[in-house]
Amino acid sequence: MRIGLIGAGRIGTFHATTLSRHRDVGSLIITDVDPARAHDLADRLGETVAPGVDEIFTWGVDAVVITAATSAHGELIGRAARSGLPVFCEKPVAVDLPGTLSALTEVDAAGTVLQMGFQRRFDSGYVTAREAVRAGRLGRLHTVRALTADQTPPPAGYLPISGGIYRDTLIHDFDIVRWVTGREVASVYATGSDAGHPMFREAHDLDTAAALLTLEDGTLVTATAARVNGAGYDVRLELAGELDTVVVGLDDRTPVASTEPSGPPPADKPWTGFLERFAAAYEAEIAAFVEVVRGERANPCDGREALQALRVAEACELSRREHRPVNLGEIPGGRE
């Protein structure tokens, strides 16, 4: 199998390394807007570099992996669809809802495969939590608490093109809440703060955000995000039911300290970032894509799944802006 990879940044490098050593991948063709970066990655892996995106689609590949800038996702997904190629794309589908709907229309019209990169679906903790909920071991689920906190903020130049904290960060929590619980979000009420570093205000973004989600069965979900969490990278999901409570992301590297005399000690080596915390999950999602391309499994996370998570993020942004609850029916793209 020959795969074209567009984008040689941090996550592109990780995916390229995974694909390069995969037994079912014969070769990679790598390109990036920065030719030197593409050359460096291709040389390190012993793979082929392409001068641009055009060559990815003309040199004969079996599938495409998109890890380019968010602003390029929609166009590249459409181009892959028109070329009849299966594609894996890091979230999001596009920078906004209209672009997302347009790209998905192209995929549907072409009848091709689009697998989205929501890696938490491949993390063993989330998988186990999903199984517990679906098997009824927690009883009626009444409360869910999700959080994502980055140890260090992204570069200032990234913020204006990120889509904002709901679309860029909390969208992972919105997707995984849907996936673990099997329930859709009915309404949201969201707020946020830009009281931290001035670069967030300058980018018209937030450094801290919170949302209260009500699921279709009445389950309440709190989802919070912070761009700066000095203790370490902290991603957790707590699910409380009438019979039991489970927590994803609570281990000896969770960056929290108990104030209780008999509490557990602080983590000696707290998580520092998403690539470290979710390395195994990233490898598993790319391995799954190879299986999808080979026709060995169904698509584990198609573009319509990503659309539903984006609709929740859009509803949160509207709620924060207008200081009111927002029903998901107000956001285009809902399931029929």
CSV table of C-alpha atoms in Angstrom, one decimal:
chain,number,residue,atom,x,y,z
A,1,MET,CA,0.0,0.0,0.0
A,2,ARG,CA,1.2,3.5,-0.9
A,3,ILE,CA,0.0,6.4,1.2
A,4,GLY,CA,0.3,10.1,0.6
A,5,LEU,CA,0.8,12.2,3.7
A,6,ILE,CA,0.1,16.0,3.6
A,7,GLY,CA,1.6,17.9,6.5
A,8,ALA,CA,4.9,17.2,8.3
A,9,GLY,CA,4.3,19.0,11.6
A,10,ARG,CA,4.2,17.3,15.0
A,11,ILE,CA,1.2,15.0,14.4
A,12,GLY,CA,2.2,14.5,10.8
A,13,THR,CA,5.6,13.3,11.9
A,14,PHE,CA,4.1,11.0,14.4
A,15,HIS,CA,1.6,9.5,11.9
A,16,ALA,CA,4.3,9.2,9.2
A,17,THR,CA,6.6,7.3,11.6
A,18,THR,CA,3.8,4.9,12.5
A,19,LEU,CA,2.9,4.3,8.8
A,20,SER,CA,6.5,3.9,7.8
A,21,ARG,CA,7.0,0.9,10.0
A,22,HIS,CA,3.5,-0.6,9.4
A,23,ARG,CA,3.8,-4.0,7.7
A,24,ASP,CA,1.0,-3.3,5.3
A,25,VAL,CA,2.4,0.1,4.1
A,26,GLY,CA,4.9,-0.3,1.4
A,27,SER,CA,5.8,3.4,1.0
A,28,LEU,CA,4.9,7.0,1.8
A,29,ILE,CA,4.9,10.1,-0.2
A,30,ILE,CA,5.3,13.1,2.1
A,31,THR,CA,4.7,16.8,1.3
A,32,ASP,CA,4.4,20.0,3.4
A,33,VAL,CA,4.1,23.7,2.8
A,34,ASP,CA,7.6,23.9,4.2
A,35,PRO,CA,9.7,21.8,1.7
A,36,ALA,CA,12.6,21.5,4.0
A,37,ARG,CA,10.5,20.0,6.8
A,38,ALA,CA,9.1,17.5,4.3
A,39,HIS,CA,12.6,16.6,3.1
A,40,ASP,CA,13.8,16.2,6.6
A,41,LEU,CA,11.0,13.8,7.6
A,42,ALA,CA,11.2,11.8,4.4
A,43,ASP,CA,15.0,11.4,4.7
A,44,ARG,CA,14.7,10.3,8.3
A,45,LEU,CA,12.2,7.6,7.5
A,46,GLY,CA,13.7,6.6,4.1
A,47,GLU,CA,10.5,7.6,2.3
A,48,THR,CA,9.7,9.8,-0.8
A,49,VAL,CA,9.2,13.5,-0.7
A,50,ALA,CA,6.8,15.3,-3.1
A,51,PRO,CA,7.3,18.9,-4.2
A,52,GLY,CA,3.6,19.7,-3.5
A,53,VAL,CA,0.1,18.5,-3.0
A,54,ASP,CA,-0.5,18.0,-6.7
A,55,GLU,CA,2.0,15.1,-6.8
A,56,ILE,CA,0.2,13.3,-4.0
A,57,PHE,CA,-2.8,13.0,-6.3
A,58,THR,CA,-0.8,12.3,-9.5
A,59,TRP,CA,1.9,9.9,-8.4
A,60,GLY,CA,-0.5,7.1,-7.6
A,61,VAL,CA,-1.4,6.5,-4.0
A,62,ASP,CA,-3.9,4.2,-2.4
A,63,ALA,CA,-4.9,6.5,0.4
A,64,VAL,CA,-4.3,10.0,1.8
A,65,VAL,CA,-3.5,11.2,5.3
A,66,ILE,CA,-4.2,14.9,6.0
A,67,THR,CA,-2.2,16.5,8.8
A,68,ALA,CA,-1.9,19.9,7.2
A,69,ALA,CA,-3.2,23.2,8.7
A,70,THR,CA,-6.9,23.3,9.6
A,71,SER,CA,-7.6,25.9,6.9
A,72,ALA,CA,-6.6,23.3,4.2
A,73,HIS,CA,-8.6,20.3,5.5
A,74,GLY,CA,-11.9,20.9,3.7
A,75,GLU,CA,-10.3,21.5,0.3
A,76,LEU,CA,-8.0,18.5,0.6
A,77,ILE,CA,-10.8,16.2,1.7
A,78,GLY,CA,-12.8,17.3,-1.3
A,79,ARG,CA,-9.9,16.7,-3.6
A,80,ALA,CA,-9.3,13.2,-2.2
A,81,ALA,CA,-13.0,12.4,-2.6
A,82,ARG,CA,-13.0,13.5,-6.2
A,83,SER,CA,-10.0,11.4,-6.8
A,84,GLY,CA,-11.8,8.4,-5.3
A,85,LEU,CA,-9.3,8.0,-2.5
A,86,PRO,CA,-9.9,7.0,1.1
A,87,VAL,CA,-8.7,9.7,3.5
A,88,PHE,CA,-7.7,10.0,7.1
A,89,CYS,CA,-7.9,13.6,8.4
A,90,GLU,CA,-7.0,15.1,11.7
A,91,LYS,CA,-9.9,17.1,13.2
A,92,PRO,CA,-11.7,19.2,12.2
A,93,VAL,CA,-13.2,18.6,8.8
A,94,ALA,CA,-13.0,22.3,8.1
A,95,VAL,CA,-12.6,25.6,9.8
A,96,ASP,CA,-16.4,26.3,10.0
A,97,LEU,CA,-19.7,24.6,9.7
A,98,PRO,CA,-20.5,25.5,6.1
A,99,GLY,CA,-17.0,24.2,5.0
A,100,THR,CA,-17.6,21.0,7.0
A,101,LEU,CA,-21.0,20.4,5.4
A,102,SER,CA,-19.6,21.1,1.9
A,103,ALA,CA,-16.7,18.7,2.4
A,104,LEU,CA,-19.0,15.9,3.7
A,105,THR,CA,-21.3,16.4,0.7
A,106,GLU,CA,-18.4,15.7,-1.6
A,107,VAL,CA,-17.4,12.6,0.3
A,108,ASP,CA,-21.0,11.4,0.2
A,109,ALA,CA,-21.3,12.1,-3.5
A,110,ALA,CA,-18.1,10.2,-4.3
A,111,GLY,CA,-18.9,7.3,-2.0
A,112,THR,CA,-15.4,7.4,-0.5
A,113,VAL,CA,-14.1,6.9,3.0
A,114,LEU,CA,-13.3,9.7,5.4
A,115,GLN,CA,-12.0,8.7,8.8
A,116,MET,CA,-11.5,11.5,11.3
A,117,GLY,CA,-8.8,11.7,13.9
A,118,PHE,CA,-10.5,11.6,17.3
A,119,GLN,CA,-7.8,9.5,18.9
A,120,ARG,CA,-9.5,9.2,22.3
A,121,ARG,CA,-11.8,6.6,20.8
A,122,PHE,CA,-8.7,4.3,20.7
A,123,ASP,CA,-7.5,5.0,24.2
A,124,SER,CA,-7.9,1.9,26.4
A,125,GLY,CA,-9.4,3.9,29.3
A,126,TYR,CA,-12.1,5.4,27.2
A,127,VAL,CA,-12.8,2.1,25.6
A,128,THR,CA,-13.3,0.5,29.0
A,129,ALA,CA,-15.5,3.3,30.2
A,130,ARG,CA,-17.7,2.9,27.1
A,131,GLU,CA,-18.0,-0.8,27.7
A,132,ALA,CA,-19.0,-0.2,31.3
A,133,VAL,CA,-21.7,2.3,30.4
A,134,ARG,CA,-23.1,0.3,27.5
A,135,ALA,CA,-23.2,-2.9,29.7
A,136,GLY,CA,-25.2,-1.1,32.4
A,137,ARG,CA,-22.6,-1.5,35.1
A,138,LEU,CA,-22.9,2.1,36.2
A,139,GLY,CA,-26.7,1.9,36.3
A,140,ARG,CA,-28.5,5.0,35.1
A,141,LEU,CA,-25.9,7.6,34.2
A,142,HIS,CA,-26.7,10.9,35.9
A,143,THR,CA,-23.5,13.0,35.8
A,144,VAL,CA,-20.5,13.2,33.5
A,145,ARG,CA,-17.5,15.4,34.1
A,146,ALA,CA,-15.0,16.0,31.2
A,147,LEU,CA,-11.9,18.1,31.3
A,148,THR,CA,-8.9,18.9,29.1
A,149,ALA,CA,-6.1,21.1,30.3
A,150,ASP,CA,-2.8,21.8,28.4
A,151,GLN,CA,0.3,22.3,30.4
A,152,THR,CA,1.6,25.1,28.2
A,153,PRO,CA,-0.3,27.3,25.8
A,154,PRO,CA,-0.1,27.0,22.0
A,155,PRO,CA,2.0,29.5,20.1
A,156,ALA,CA,0.4,32.9,19.8
A,157,GLY,CA,0.4,32.6,16.0
A,158,TYR,CA,-1.8,29.5,16.2
A,159,LEU,CA,-4.6,31.0,18.2
A,160,PRO,CA,-6.2,33.1,15.4
A,161,ILE,CA,-6.4,30.0,13.1
A,162,SER,CA,-7.3,27.4,15.7
A,163,GLY,CA,-11.1,28.0,15.6
A,164,GLY,CA,-11.2,28.9,19.3
A,165,ILE,CA,-11.1,26.8,22.4
A,166,TYR,CA,-14.5,25.1,21.9
A,167,ARG,CA,-13.7,24.0,18.3
A,168,ASP,CA,-10.0,23.3,18.9
A,169,THR,CA,-9.8,21.8,22.4
A,170,LEU,CA,-13.2,20.9,23.8
A,171,ILE,CA,-14.4,19.3,20.6
A,172,HIS,CA,-12.5,16.2,21.7
A,173,ASP,CA,-14.5,16.1,24.9
A,174,PHE,CA,-17.8,16.6,23.0
A,175,ASP,CA,-16.9,13.7,20.7
A,176,ILE,CA,-15.9,11.3,23.4
A,177,VAL,CA,-18.9,12.1,25.6
A,178,ARG,CA,-21.2,11.2,22.7
A,179,TRP,CA,-19.1,8.0,21.9
A,180,VAL,CA,-18.9,6.8,25.5
A,181,THR,CA,-22.5,7.5,26.5
A,182,GLY,CA,-24.2,6.7,23.2
A,183,ARG,CA,-26.3,9.8,23.6
A,184,GLU,CA,-26.6,13.0,21.6
A,185,VAL,CA,-26.3,16.5,23.2
A,186,ALA,CA,-29.7,18.2,23.4
A,187,SER,CA,-28.7,21.7,24.7
A,188,VAL,CA,-25.7,23.6,26.0
A,189,TYR,CA,-24.9,26.6,28.2
A,190,ALA,CA,-21.3,27.8,27.9
A,191,THR,CA,-19.1,30.5,29.2
A,192,GLY,CA,-15.4,31.3,29.2
A,193,SER,CA,-12.6,33.6,30.4
A,194,ASP,CA,-9.7,35.4,28.7
A,195,ALA,CA,-8.2,36.7,31.9
A,196,GLY,CA,-4.9,35.0,31.3
A,197,HIS,CA,-2.1,35.9,28.9
A,198,PRO,CA,-2.9,38.9,26.6
A,199,MET,CA,-2.4,36.8,23.5
A,200,PHE,CA,-5.8,35.2,24.1
A,201,ARG,CA,-7.6,38.5,24.1
A,202,GLU,CA,-5.6,39.7,21.1
A,203,ALA,CA,-6.8,36.6,19.2
A,204,HIS,CA,-10.4,37.0,20.4
A,205,ASP,CA,-10.0,33.6,22.1
A,206,LEU,CA,-10.3,32.2,25.6
A,207,ASP,CA,-7.8,30.6,27.9
A,208,THR,CA,-10.4,28.9,30.0
A,209,ALA,CA,-13.8,27.6,29.1
A,210,ALA,CA,-16.7,25.7,30.6
A,211,ALA,CA,-19.9,24.2,29.3
A,212,LEU,CA,-22.9,22.5,30.8
A,213,LEU,CA,-24.4,20.0,28.3
A,214,THR,CA,-27.7,18.2,28.7
A,215,LEU,CA,-27.9,14.9,26.9
A,216,GLU,CA,-31.1,13.7,25.2
A,217,ASP,CA,-31.9,11.4,28.2
A,218,GLY,CA,-31.4,14.2,30.7
A,219,THR,CA,-27.8,13.3,31.8
A,220,LEU,CA,-25.9,16.3,32.8
A,221,VAL,CA,-22.3,16.9,31.5
A,222,THR,CA,-19.8,19.5,32.6
A,223,ALA,CA,-16.9,20.0,30.1
A,224,THR,CA,-14.0,22.4,31.0
A,225,ALA,CA,-10.8,23.3,29.3
A,226,ALA,CA,-7.8,25.3,30.2
A,227,ARG,CA,-4.9,26.4,27.9
A,228,VAL,CA,-2.4,26.8,30.7
A,229,ASN,CA,-2.2,24.2,33.5
A,230,GLY,CA,1.2,24.3,35.1
A,231,ALA,CA,0.9,21.1,37.0
A,232,GLY,CA,0.8,19.1,33.7
A,233,TYR,CA,-1.3,17.8,30.8
A,234,ASP,CA,-4.6,16.7,32.3
A,235,VAL,CA,-7.4,14.9,30.4
A,236,ARG,CA,-10.0,13.0,32.4
A,237,LEU,CA,-13.6,11.8,32.1
A,238,GLU,CA,-15.7,10.9,35.2
A,239,LEU,CA,-18.9,9.0,34.7
A,240,ALA,CA,-21.2,8.7,37.7
A,241,GLY,CA,-24.2,6.4,37.7
A,242,GLU,CA,-26.7,5.2,40.3
A,243,LEU,CA,-24.7,2.0,40.7
A,244,ASP,CA,-21.0,3.0,40.3
A,245,THR,CA,-18.6,5.7,39.2
A,246,VAL,CA,-15.6,5.3,36.9
A,247,VAL,CA,-12.8,7.7,35.9
A,248,VAL,CA,-10.7,7.8,32.7
A,249,GLY,CA,-7.3,9.4,32.9
A,250,LEU,CA,-6.7,8.8,36.6
A,251,ASP,CA,-3.3,7.2,37.1
A,252,ASP,CA,0.2,7.8,38.6
A,253,ARG,CA,0.9,10.5,36.0
A,254,THR,CA,-2.3,12.5,36.5
A,255,PRO,CA,-1.2,16.0,37.5
A,256,VAL,CA,-3.3,16.5,40.6
A,257,ALA,CA,-2.3,16.5,44.3
A,258,SER,CA,-4.5,15.5,47.2
A,259,THR,CA,-4.7,17.7,50.3
A,260,GLU,CA,-5.8,14.8,52.4
A,261,PRO,CA,-3.3,13.4,54.9
A,262,SER,CA,-3.9,9.9,53.6
A,263,GLY,CA,-4.3,10.9,49.9
A,264,PRO,CA,-2.1,9.6,47.1
A,265,PRO,CA,1.2,11.4,46.5
A,266,PRO,CA,1.7,13.9,43.6
A,267,ALA,CA,2.7,12.4,40.3
A,268,ASP,CA,6.5,12.1,40.0
A,269,LYS,CA,6.3,12.4,36.2
A,270,PRO,CA,3.1,14.1,35.2
A,271,TRP,CA,1.9,14.0,31.5
A,272,THR,CA,3.4,16.9,29.5
A,273,GLY,CA,1.3,16.9,26.3
A,274,PHE,CA,-1.1,15.1,24.0
A,275,LEU,CA,1.4,13.2,22.0
A,276,GLU,CA,2.9,11.6,25.1
A,277,ARG,CA,-0.5,10.9,26.8
A,278,PHE,CA,-2.2,9.5,23.7
A,279,ALA,CA,0.8,7.9,21.8
A,280,ALA,CA,-0.8,4.4,21.8
A,281,ALA,CA,-4.2,5.8,20.8
A,282,TYR,CA,-2.7,7.7,17.9
A,283,GLU,CA,-0.9,4.6,16.7
A,284,ALA,CA,-4.1,2.5,17.0
A,285,GLU,CA,-6.2,5.0,15.0
A,286,ILE,CA,-3.7,5.0,12.1
A,287,ALA,CA,-3.5,1.2,12.2
A,288,ALA,CA,-7.3,1.2,12.0
A,289,PHE,CA,-7.2,3.4,9.0
A,290,VAL,CA,-4.9,1.0,7.2
A,291,GLU,CA,-7.4,-1.8,8.0
A,292,VAL,CA,-10.3,0.4,6.7
A,293,VAL,CA,-8.4,1.0,3.4
A,294,ARG,CA,-7.8,-2.8,3.1
A,295,GLY,CA,-11.5,-3.5,3.6
A,296,GLU,CA,-10.8,-5.3,6.9
A,297,ARG,CA,-13.0,-3.2,9.2
A,298,ALA,CA,-15.7,-0.6,9.2
A,299,ASN,CA,-14.8,3.1,9.5
A,300,PRO,CA,-14.5,3.8,13.3
A,301,CYS,CA,-15.1,7.6,13.1
A,302,ASP,CA,-16.5,9.0,9.9
A,303,GLY,CA,-17.0,12.6,9.0
A,304,ARG,CA,-20.6,12.7,10.2
A,305,GLU,CA,-19.4,11.9,13.7
A,306,ALA,CA,-17.0,14.8,13.5
A,307,LEU,CA,-19.9,17.0,12.3
A,308,GLN,CA,-21.9,16.3,15.4
A,309,ALA,CA,-19.0,17.2,17.7
A,310,LEU,CA,-18.5,20.4,15.8
A,311,ARG,CA,-22.2,21.3,16.1
A,312,VAL,CA,-21.8,21.1,19.9
A,313,ALA,CA,-18.8,23.4,19.7
A,314,GLU,CA,-20.7,25.8,17.5
A,315,ALA,CA,-23.6,25.8,20.0
A,316,CYS,CA,-21.2,26.5,22.8
A,317,GLU,CA,-19.7,29.5,21.0
A,318,LEU,CA,-23.2,30.8,20.3
A,319,SER,CA,-24.2,30.3,23.9
A,320,ARG,CA,-21.1,32.1,25.2
A,321,ARG,CA,-21.6,35.0,22.8
A,322,GLU,CA,-25.3,35.5,23.4
A,323,HIS,CA,-25.2,34.5,27.1
A,324,ARG,CA,-28.1,32.0,26.8
A,325,PRO,CA,-28.8,28.3,26.6
A,326,VAL,CA,-28.7,27.0,23.0
A,327,ASN,CA,-30.7,24.0,21.7
A,328,LEU,CA,-28.7,21.8,19.3
A,329,GLY,CA,-31.7,22.1,16.9
A,330,GLU,CA,-30.5,25.7,16.2
A,331,ILE,CA,-27.3,24.4,14.6
A,332,PRO,CA,-27.5,23.1,11.1
A,333,GLY,CA,-26.4,19.5,10.2
A,334,GLY,CA,-28.3,17.5,12.8
A,335,ARG,CA,-29.2,13.9,12.1
A,336,GLU,CA,-32.4,13.3,10.3
